[in-house]
Amino acid sequence: MVENQRWLDILAHITLILGVVVVAFPVYIAFIASTHHPVEFMSGMMPLLPGDNMVNTYTEVLSGGVRAQMTVPLTLMLTNSLIMALSIAIGKIVISILSAFAIVYFRFPFRMTAFWMIFITLMLPVEVRIVPTFKVVADLGLLNSYAGLSIPLIASATATFLFRQVFLTIPDELMEAARIDGAGPMKFFRDILLPLSRTNIAALFVILFIYGWNQYLWPILVTTDADFYTIVAGIKRMADVVDSEPLWNFIMATAVLAMLPPVLVVIFMQRLFVKGLVETEK
Amino acid sequence: MAAITIENLGKTYTGGVSAVRGIDIDIRDGEFVVLVGPSGCGKSTLLRMIAGLEEITEGEVRIGERVVNRLEPAERDIAMVFQNYALYPHMSVRQNLSYGLKNRGTPKAEIARRVDEAARILEIGAYLDRKPRALSGGQRQRVAMGRAIVREPAAFLFDEPLSNLDAKLRVSMRGEIRALQKRLGTTSVYVTHDQLEAMTLADRLVVLRDGEVEQIGAPLEVYRRPVSTFVAEFIGSPAMNMLDGEVAGGTLRVGGASLPVGVAPGKVKVGMRAEDMRLAGLGETAIPARLAYVEELGAQRLGHFEVEGQRLIAAFPAEQALSDEIALTVDPSALHVFGADGRRID
């Protein structure tokens, strides 16, 4: 540290605490709202202390008793989200680790062209290419399907890039030693590269899972059949009510529940996640 | 175990850069051959071509009776020890040793036997279940050698295996590699830029320069009869003194002294080993020299002199007193005379 002064420490802590408050307050509000009766929001005032309706709200949300509001049970939306998030995370990792392997370890014609093509997709996230992508997905008959939800989000360069960097830090001698030890390319990939990128895969999985889970625009576009609603998009639909007040306590309870899976993923994979991001020694 | 025959071997990279060319070496069964040369001389490329890690563009390599040009490294029946050890970081020492055997489908019992045998020879039994990162440099080096030994290959290839170790460990590992190779009797090719390592390890030295063989011979042969000024200055420490001289009328004039020699007239380079130099006695042909400074080595002292604007080093016993102006001499038989092209003249 540059200086070790008490007031600097205090200042740093205040800044950090303010940051935490800014991030945590909306979550707190959501949770508080989910513990009140729906009538209490009519006044336009947001209660700041927990109410007495928590058990009731959550049992009803979880048991699917709020069909009037949601048209689909919460568990189905959670399952849909889970399937989408997992497909995106796993699909991206599989595709990108294989393409990085090809680009780093094989010499083939137009290798650099392939690399730059992948690189260029970095500039084309779903939001930019959303109309043509929708057209393609629709023509392929993938609307209202898990494939339609996840495949367009799987192709991406970021992960390929990350794995390429990881592979470049692995000394060539390891590959040469493996060749002398009689390991063919796929065996080398499985026995050496995969275990060595284990922590990076974990870190990427956490990031991609959350990315997939939080998808909002795309699911809203490609799903019209309620059976394929995802939770994040579902929340939005819950608030779109005609001729009545939205049941904010249920909506907020759903939001809180929607936050749980990413939080659990982070908590359980935290150790690997941090290791994957900071570890440099190979 | 097998002989390795290298014939007219060359490597030209796409783009026309030639790394090595016209290499002919016959490595006998069980021989320890050291490839030595300054960085960029092509010694590692040559080794990697034998290993199969570098494509051969001209000539051929035979291991035993087989031409191996087109074979994968794993099919060449060789084992290689890398400079940075190249141990698989996520595997235990035992797994590192057995990985190659497992890939070959060696039976489990046989793998266990060979790993235990190698562990015993290299004294690494105590940490067979550790990961490489928990080992010191010297231990990793042993494991890397163990990985080569368990394969029981026709030949060991060493690519500067000791350069990552500290000086003391390097000397002791050097001895161990030598002892091990003698005991196993496996043909070995060893690459180093360290001439001392090369001298102490080799049955035969191959001195490389700019991708070509400069000299092949037993270490002492190379030391005593270097074929060129390049070899003369590269092998031996301190490097051989090299003074400009001129031969006229059967007399060599060098550093202010005249010596009778039987070579053709012309400009020459005259090489003298530091340990062949001594103080001139009365009436002897002498080279007058001015002392610049003295390096104390303990067992000897090295005098650095200036002779007609050229530098010259001479070794003396530790107790030898040296004055500023001194007369040095050398036995005519210990002179190495090289022509203007740098080749030896006899």
PDB file of N, CA and C in Angstrom, chain B residues 105-178:
ATOM      1  N   GLY B 105      -0.152 -49.624 -24.245  1.00  0.00           N
ATOM      2  CA  GLY B 105      -0.859 -50.849 -23.882  1.00  0.00           C
ATOM      3  C   GLY B 105       0.010 -51.851 -23.153  1.00  0.00           C
ATOM      4  N   THR B 106       1.031 -51.333 -22.444  1.00  0.00           N
ATOM      5  CA  THR B 106       1.846 -52.227 -21.628  1.00  0.00           C
ATOM      6  C   THR B 106       0.990 -52.767 -20.472  1.00  0.00           C
ATOM      7  N   PRO B 107       1.117 -54.050 -20.150  1.00  0.00           N
ATOM      8  CA  PRO B 107       0.311 -54.598 -19.037  1.00  0.00           C
ATOM      9  C   PRO B 107       0.609 -53.885 -17.717  1.00  0.00           C
ATOM     10  N   LYS B 108      -0.420 -53.780 -16.883  1.00  0.00           N
ATOM     11  CA  LYS B 108      -0.317 -53.043 -15.615  1.00  0.00           C
ATOM     12  C   LYS B 108       0.858 -53.506 -14.759  1.00  0.00           C
ATOM     13  N   ALA B 109       1.006 -54.824 -14.649  1.00  0.00           N
ATOM     14  CA  ALA B 109       2.056 -55.370 -13.784  1.00  0.00           C
ATOM     15  C   ALA B 109       3.434 -54.954 -14.290  1.00  0.00           C
ATOM     16  N   GLU B 110       3.570 -54.954 -15.612  1.00  0.00           N
ATOM     17  CA  GLU B 110       4.840 -54.576 -16.227  1.00  0.00           C
ATOM     18  C   GLU B 110       5.128 -53.089 -15.974  1.00  0.00           C
ATOM     19  N   ILE B 111       4.075 -52.257 -16.103  1.00  0.00           N
ATOM     20  CA  ILE B 111       4.243 -50.820 -15.837  1.00  0.00           C
ATOM     21  C   ILE B 111       4.728 -50.623 -14.411  1.00  0.00           C
ATOM     22  N   ALA B 112       4.052 -51.284 -13.477  1.00  0.00           N
ATOM     23  CA  ALA B 112       4.407 -51.131 -12.063  1.00  0.00           C
ATOM     24  C   ALA B 112       5.858 -51.549 -11.841  1.00  0.00           C
ATOM     25  N   ARG B 113       6.254 -52.647 -12.481  1.00  0.00           N
ATOM     26  CA  ARG B 113       7.619 -53.138 -12.295  1.00  0.00           C
ATOM     27  C   ARG B 113       8.630 -52.103 -12.803  1.00  0.00           C
ATOM     28  N   ARG B 114       8.353 -51.574 -14.000  1.00  0.00           N
ATOM     29  CA  ARG B 114       9.309 -50.632 -14.581  1.00  0.00           C
ATOM     30  C   ARG B 114       9.364 -49.322 -13.802  1.00  0.00           C
ATOM     31  N   VAL B 115       8.205 -48.860 -13.348  1.00  0.00           N
ATOM     32  CA  VAL B 115       8.186 -47.613 -12.579  1.00  0.00           C
ATOM     33  C   VAL B 115       8.962 -47.797 -11.279  1.00  0.00           C
ATOM     34  N   ASP B 116       8.737 -48.924 -10.621  1.00  0.00           N
ATOM     35  CA  ASP B 116       9.465 -49.170  -9.367  1.00  0.00           C
ATOM     36  C   ASP B 116      10.966 -49.270  -9.613  1.00  0.00           C
ATOM     37  N   GLU B 117      11.303 -49.916 -10.699  1.00  0.00           N
ATOM     38  CA  GLU B 117      12.710 -50.059 -11.068  1.00  0.00           C
ATOM     39  C   GLU B 117      13.354 -48.683 -11.307  1.00  0.00           C
ATOM     40  N   ALA B 118      12.667 -47.859 -12.086  1.00  0.00           N
ATOM     41  CA  ALA B 118      13.190 -46.518 -12.376  1.00  0.00           C
ATOM     42  C   ALA B 118      13.273 -45.689 -11.107  1.00  0.00           C
ATOM     43  N   ALA B 119      12.246 -45.818 -10.265  1.00  0.00           N
ATOM     44  CA  ALA B 119      12.226 -45.061  -9.013  1.00  0.00           C
ATOM     45  C   ALA B 119      13.401 -45.461  -8.136  1.00  0.00           C
ATOM     46  N   ARG B 120      13.726 -46.748  -8.170  1.00  0.00           N
ATOM     47  CA  ARG B 120      14.836 -47.233  -7.352  1.00  0.00           C
ATOM     48  C   ARG B 120      16.158 -46.677  -7.904  1.00  0.00           C
ATOM     49  N   ILE B 121      16.338 -46.785  -9.208  1.00  0.00           N
ATOM     50  CA  ILE B 121      17.574 -46.310  -9.824  1.00  0.00           C
ATOM     51  C   ILE B 121      17.784 -44.819  -9.559  1.00  0.00           C
ATOM     52  N   LEU B 122      16.711 -44.033  -9.667  1.00  0.00           N
ATOM     53  CA  LEU B 122      16.832 -42.579  -9.560  1.00  0.00           C
ATOM     54  C   LEU B 122      16.556 -42.069  -8.160  1.00  0.00           C
ATOM     55  N   GLU B 123      16.228 -42.985  -7.259  1.00  0.00           N
ATOM     56  CA  GLU B 123      15.922 -42.626  -5.864  1.00  0.00           C
ATOM     57  C   GLU B 123      14.794 -41.602  -5.781  1.00  0.00           C
ATOM     58  N   ILE B 124      13.733 -41.853  -6.522  1.00  0.00           N
ATOM     59  CA  ILE B 124      12.577 -40.956  -6.437  1.00  0.00           C
ATOM     60  C   ILE B 124      11.376 -41.674  -5.844  1.00  0.00           C
ATOM     61  N   GLY B 125      11.635 -42.858  -5.249  1.00  0.00           N
ATOM     62  CA  GLY B 125      10.545 -43.669  -4.688  1.00  0.00           C
ATOM     63  C   GLY B 125       9.720 -42.926  -3.654  1.00  0.00           C
ATOM     64  N   ALA B 126      10.377 -42.032  -2.898  1.00  0.00           N
ATOM     65  CA  ALA B 126       9.690 -41.365  -1.794  1.00  0.00           C
ATOM     66  C   ALA B 126       8.614 -40.402  -2.264  1.00  0.00           C
ATOM     67  N   TYR B 127       8.709 -39.902  -3.497  1.00  0.00           N
ATOM     68  CA  TYR B 127       7.691 -38.940  -3.918  1.00  0.00           C
ATOM     69  C   TYR B 127       6.960 -39.342  -5.180  1.00  0.00           C
ATOM     70  N   LEU B 128       6.761 -40.635  -5.329  1.00  0.00           N
ATOM     71  CA  LEU B 128       6.024 -41.129  -6.496  1.00  0.00           C
ATOM     72  C   LEU B 128       4.599 -40.604  -6.560  1.00  0.00           C
ATOM     73  N   ASP B 129       4.028 -40.279  -5.398  1.00  0.00           N
ATOM     74  CA  ASP B 129       2.626 -39.865  -5.416  1.00  0.00           C
ATOM     75  C   ASP B 129       2.450 -38.356  -5.346  1.00  0.00           C
ATOM     76  N   ARG B 130       3.570 -37.633  -5.438  1.00  0.00           N
ATOM     77  CA  ARG B 130       3.447 -36.170  -5.435  1.00  0.00           C
ATOM     78  C   ARG B 130       3.260 -35.631  -6.836  1.00  0.00           C
ATOM     79  N   LYS B 131       2.765 -34.395  -6.876  1.00  0.00           N
ATOM     80  CA  LYS B 131       2.655 -33.710  -8.164  1.00  0.00           C
ATOM     81  C   LYS B 131       3.985 -33.008  -8.446  1.00  0.00           C
ATOM     82  N   PRO B 132       4.315 -32.820  -9.713  1.00  0.00           N
ATOM     83  CA  PRO B 132       5.603 -32.185 -10.054  1.00  0.00           C
ATOM     84  C   PRO B 132       5.836 -30.847  -9.353  1.00  0.00           C
ATOM     85  N   ARG B 133       4.758 -30.066  -9.151  1.00  0.00           N
ATOM     86  CA  ARG B 133       4.979 -28.733  -8.585  1.00  0.00           C
ATOM     87  C   ARG B 133       5.474 -28.800  -7.140  1.00  0.00           C
ATOM     88  N   ALA B 134       5.292 -29.959  -6.498  1.00  0.00           N
ATOM     89  CA  ALA B 134       5.761 -30.107  -5.124  1.00  0.00           C
ATOM     90  C   ALA B 134       7.215 -30.563  -5.080  1.00  0.00           C
ATOM     91  N   LEU B 135       7.862 -30.616  -6.238  1.00  0.00           N
ATOM     92  CA  LEU B 135       9.234 -31.111  -6.277  1.00  0.00           C
ATOM     93  C   LEU B 135      10.208 -29.980  -6.584  1.00  0.00           C
ATOM     94  N   SER B 136      11.461 -30.181  -6.141  1.00  0.00           N
ATOM     95  CA  SER B 136      12.500 -29.197  -6.465  1.00  0.00           C
ATOM     96  C   SER B 136      12.979 -29.436  -7.894  1.00  0.00           C
ATOM     97  N   GLY B 137      13.763 -28.499  -8.397  1.00  0.00           N
ATOM     98  CA  GLY B 137      14.261 -28.609  -9.768  1.00  0.00           C
ATOM     99  C   GLY B 137      15.010 -29.910 -10.017  1.00  0.00           C
ATOM    100  N   GLY B 138      15.874 -30.273  -9.079  1.00  0.00           N
ATOM    101  CA  GLY B 138      16.657 -31.486  -9.243  1.00  0.00           C
ATOM    102  C   GLY B 138      15.774 -32.725  -9.258  1.00  0.00           C
ATOM    103  N   GLN B 139      14.761 -32.706  -8.386  1.00  0.00           N
ATOM    104  CA  GLN B 139      13.839 -33.853  -8.334  1.00  0.00           C
ATOM    105  C   GLN B 139      13.045 -33.971  -9.624  1.00  0.00           C
ATOM    106  N   ARG B 140      12.609 -32.811 -10.142  1.00  0.00           N
ATOM    107  CA  ARG B 140      11.862 -32.836 -11.401  1.00  0.00           C
ATOM    108  C   ARG B 140      12.728 -33.405 -12.511  1.00  0.00           C
ATOM    109  N   GLN B 141      14.000 -33.010 -12.489  1.00  0.00           N
ATOM    110  CA  GLN B 141      14.930 -33.502 -13.489  1.00  0.00           C
ATOM    111  C   GLN B 141      15.027 -35.025 -13.427  1.00  0.00           C
ATOM    112  N   ARG B 142      15.057 -35.555 -12.207  1.00  0.00           N
ATOM    113  CA  ARG B 142      15.112 -37.004 -12.044  1.00  0.00           C
ATOM    114  C   ARG B 142      13.852 -37.661 -12.584  1.00  0.00           C
ATOM    115  N   VAL B 143      12.726 -37.039 -12.300  1.00  0.00           N
ATOM    116  CA  VAL B 143      11.463 -37.612 -12.786  1.00  0.00           C
ATOM    117  C   VAL B 143      11.466 -37.621 -14.315  1.00  0.00           C
ATOM    118  N   ALA B 144      11.947 -36.509 -14.895  1.00  0.00           N
ATOM    119  CA  ALA B 144      11.997 -36.435 -16.350  1.00  0.00           C
ATOM    120  C   ALA B 144      12.881 -37.551 -16.907  1.00  0.00           C
ATOM    121  N   MET B 145      13.974 -37.846 -16.199  1.00  0.00           N
ATOM    122  CA  MET B 145      14.829 -38.941 -16.642  1.00  0.00           C
ATOM    123  C   MET B 145      14.143 -40.277 -16.424  1.00  0.00           C
ATOM    124  N   GLY B 146      13.415 -40.355 -15.315  1.00  0.00           N
ATOM    125  CA  GLY B 146      12.667 -41.585 -15.036  1.00  0.00           C
ATOM    126  C   GLY B 146      11.690 -41.888 -16.152  1.00  0.00           C
ATOM    127  N   ARG B 147      11.047 -40.830 -16.650  1.00  0.00           N
ATOM    128  CA  ARG B 147      10.065 -41.020 -17.714  1.00  0.00           C
ATOM    129  C   ARG B 147      10.742 -41.595 -18.961  1.00  0.00           C
ATOM    130  N   ALA B 148      12.020 -41.192 -19.148  1.00  0.00           N
ATOM    131  CA  ALA B 148      12.756 -41.737 -20.286  1.00  0.00           C
ATOM    132  C   ALA B 148      13.161 -43.192 -20.030  1.00  0.00           C
ATOM    133  N   ILE B 149      13.587 -43.457 -18.817  1.00  0.00           N
ATOM    134  CA  ILE B 149      14.100 -44.794 -18.501  1.00  0.00           C
ATOM    135  C   ILE B 149      13.014 -45.869 -18.599  1.00  0.00           C
ATOM    136  N   VAL B 150      11.827 -45.567 -18.060  1.00  0.00           N
ATOM    137  CA  VAL B 150      10.793 -46.609 -18.007  1.00  0.00           C
ATOM    138  C   VAL B 150      10.427 -47.103 -19.400  1.00  0.00           C
ATOM    139  N   ARG B 151      10.662 -46.258 -20.386  1.00  0.00           N
ATOM    140  CA  ARG B 151      10.300 -46.663 -21.739  1.00  0.00           C
ATOM    141  C   ARG B 151      11.252 -47.724 -22.281  1.00  0.00           C
ATOM    142  N   GLU B 152      12.423 -47.859 -21.674  1.00  0.00           N
ATOM    143  CA  GLU B 152      13.469 -48.760 -22.172  1.00  0.00           C
ATOM    144  C   GLU B 152      13.643 -48.586 -23.678  1.00  0.00           C
ATOM    145  N   PRO B 153      13.957 -47.361 -24.094  1.00  0.00           N
ATOM    146  CA  PRO B 153      13.988 -47.057 -25.520  1.00  0.00           C
ATOM    147  C   PRO B 153      15.315 -47.448 -26.162  1.00  0.00           C
ATOM    148  N   ALA B 154      15.356 -47.343 -27.488  1.00  0.00           N
ATOM    149  CA  ALA B 154      16.601 -47.608 -28.215  1.00  0.00           C
ATOM    150  C   ALA B 154      17.593 -46.484 -27.979  1.00  0.00           C
ATOM    151  N   ALA B 155      17.086 -45.277 -27.712  1.00  0.00           N
ATOM    152  CA  ALA B 155      17.998 -44.153 -27.523  1.00  0.00           C
ATOM    153  C   ALA B 155      17.376 -43.102 -26.611  1.00  0.00           C
ATOM    154  N   PHE B 156      18.238 -42.452 -25.842  1.00  0.00           N
ATOM    155  CA  PHE B 156      17.829 -41.284 -25.055  1.00  0.00           C
ATOM    156  C   PHE B 156      18.232 -40.035 -25.807  1.00  0.00           C
ATOM    157  N   LEU B 157      17.353 -39.056 -25.836  1.00  0.00           N
ATOM    158  CA  LEU B 157      17.706 -37.760 -26.402  1.00  0.00           C
ATOM    159  C   LEU B 157      17.580 -36.725 -25.289  1.00  0.00           C
ATOM    160  N   PHE B 158      18.628 -35.971 -25.077  1.00  0.00           N
ATOM    161  CA  PHE B 158      18.608 -34.955 -24.024  1.00  0.00           C
ATOM    162  C   PHE B 158      18.707 -33.574 -24.662  1.00  0.00           C
ATOM    163  N   ASP B 159      17.775 -32.707 -24.363  1.00  0.00           N
ATOM    164  CA  ASP B 159      17.827 -31.346 -24.899  1.00  0.00           C
ATOM    165  C   ASP B 159      18.159 -30.378 -23.775  1.00  0.00           C
ATOM    166  N   GLU B 160      19.420 -30.073 -23.618  1.00  0.00           N
ATOM    167  CA  GLU B 160      19.897 -29.184 -22.549  1.00  0.00           C
ATOM    168  C   GLU B 160      19.203 -29.464 -21.225  1.00  0.00           C
ATOM    169  N   PRO B 161      19.268 -30.673 -20.729  1.00  0.00           N
ATOM    170  CA  PRO B 161      18.446 -31.021 -19.568  1.00  0.00           C
ATOM    171  C   PRO B 161      18.901 -30.348 -18.274  1.00  0.00           C
ATOM    172  N   LEU B 162      20.125 -29.833 -18.254  1.00  0.00           N
ATOM    173  CA  LEU B 162      20.625 -29.321 -16.976  1.00  0.00           C
ATOM    174  C   LEU B 162      20.621 -27.805 -16.881  1.00  0.00           C
ATOM    175  N   SER B 163      20.233 -27.119 -17.960  1.00  0.00           N
ATOM    176  CA  SER B 163      20.444 -25.671 -17.931  1.00  0.00           C
ATOM    177  C   SER B 163      19.494 -24.936 -16.994  1.00  0.00           C
ATOM    178  N   ASN B 164      18.440 -25.600 -16.502  1.00  0.00           N
ATOM    179  CA  ASN B 164      17.564 -24.920 -15.550  1.00  0.00           C
ATOM    180  C   ASN B 164      17.978 -25.148 -14.097  1.00  0.00           C
ATOM    181  N   LEU B 165      19.089 -25.851 -13.901  1.00  0.00           N
ATOM    182  CA  LEU B 165      19.502 -26.149 -12.528  1.00  0.00           C
ATOM    183  C   LEU B 165      20.604 -25.198 -12.085  1.00  0.00           C
ATOM    184  N   ASP B 166      20.770 -25.046 -10.777  1.00  0.00           N
ATOM    185  CA  ASP B 166      21.861 -24.183 -10.320  1.00  0.00           C
ATOM    186  C   ASP B 166      23.197 -24.916 -10.495  1.00  0.00           C
ATOM    187  N   ALA B 167      24.272 -24.135 -10.442  1.00  0.00           N
ATOM    188  CA  ALA B 167      25.582 -24.632 -10.857  1.00  0.00           C
ATOM    189  C   ALA B 167      25.998 -25.915 -10.120  1.00  0.00           C
ATOM    190  N   LYS B 168      25.739 -25.947  -8.826  1.00  0.00           N
ATOM    191  CA  LYS B 168      26.219 -27.076  -8.033  1.00  0.00           C
ATOM    192  C   LYS B 168      25.461 -28.350  -8.404  1.00  0.00           C
ATOM    193  N   LEU B 169      24.144 -28.198  -8.503  1.00  0.00           N
ATOM    194  CA  LEU B 169      23.292 -29.329  -8.842  1.00  0.00           C
ATOM    195  C   LEU B 169      23.614 -29.840 -10.238  1.00  0.00           C
ATOM    196  N   ARG B 170      23.958 -28.890 -11.107  1.00  0.00           N
ATOM    197  CA  ARG B 170      24.263 -29.249 -12.473  1.00  0.00           C
ATOM    198  C   ARG B 170      25.453 -30.212 -12.520  1.00  0.00           C
ATOM    199  N   VAL B 171      26.462 -29.903 -11.704  1.00  0.00           N
ATOM    200  CA  VAL B 171      27.651 -30.753 -11.696  1.00  0.00           C
ATOM    201  C   VAL B 171      27.302 -32.143 -11.190  1.00  0.00           C
ATOM    202  N   SER B 172      26.493 -32.219 -10.134  1.00  0.00           N
ATOM    203  CA  SER B 172      26.201 -33.542  -9.600  1.00  0.00           C
ATOM    204  C   SER B 172      25.260 -34.326 -10.514  1.00  0.00           C
ATOM    205  N   MET B 173      24.292 -33.619 -11.134  1.00  0.00           N
ATOM    206  CA  MET B 173      23.388 -34.316 -12.052  1.00  0.00           C
ATOM    207  C   MET B 173      24.151 -34.809 -13.281  1.00  0.00           C
ATOM    208  N   ARG B 174      25.147 -34.015 -13.668  1.00  0.00           N
ATOM    209  CA  ARG B 174      25.966 -34.389 -14.804  1.00  0.00           C
ATOM    210  C   ARG B 174      26.598 -35.752 -14.555  1.00  0.00           C
ATOM    211  N   GLY B 175      27.174 -35.867 -13.351  1.00  0.00           N
ATOM    212  CA  GLY B 175      27.789 -37.142 -12.981  1.00  0.00           C
ATOM    213  C   GLY B 175      26.770 -38.270 -12.989  1.00  0.00           C
ATOM    214  N   GLU B 176      25.566 -37.960 -12.502  1.00  0.00           N
ATOM    215  CA  GLU B 176      24.549 -39.007 -12.432  1.00  0.00           C
ATOM    216  C   GLU B 176      24.101 -39.459 -13.810  1.00  0.00           C
ATOM    217  N   ILE B 177      23.937 -38.491 -14.702  1.00  0.00           N
ATOM    218  CA  ILE B 177      23.518 -38.858 -16.055  1.00  0.00           C
ATOM    219  C   ILE B 177      24.562 -39.760 -16.689  1.00  0.00           C
ATOM    220  N   ARG B 178      25.823 -39.396 -16.483  1.00  0.00           N
ATOM    221  CA  ARG B 178      26.909 -40.174 -17.062  1.00  0.00           C
ATOM    222  C   ARG B 178      26.895 -41.600 -16.497  1.00  0.00           C
TER     223      ARG B 178
END
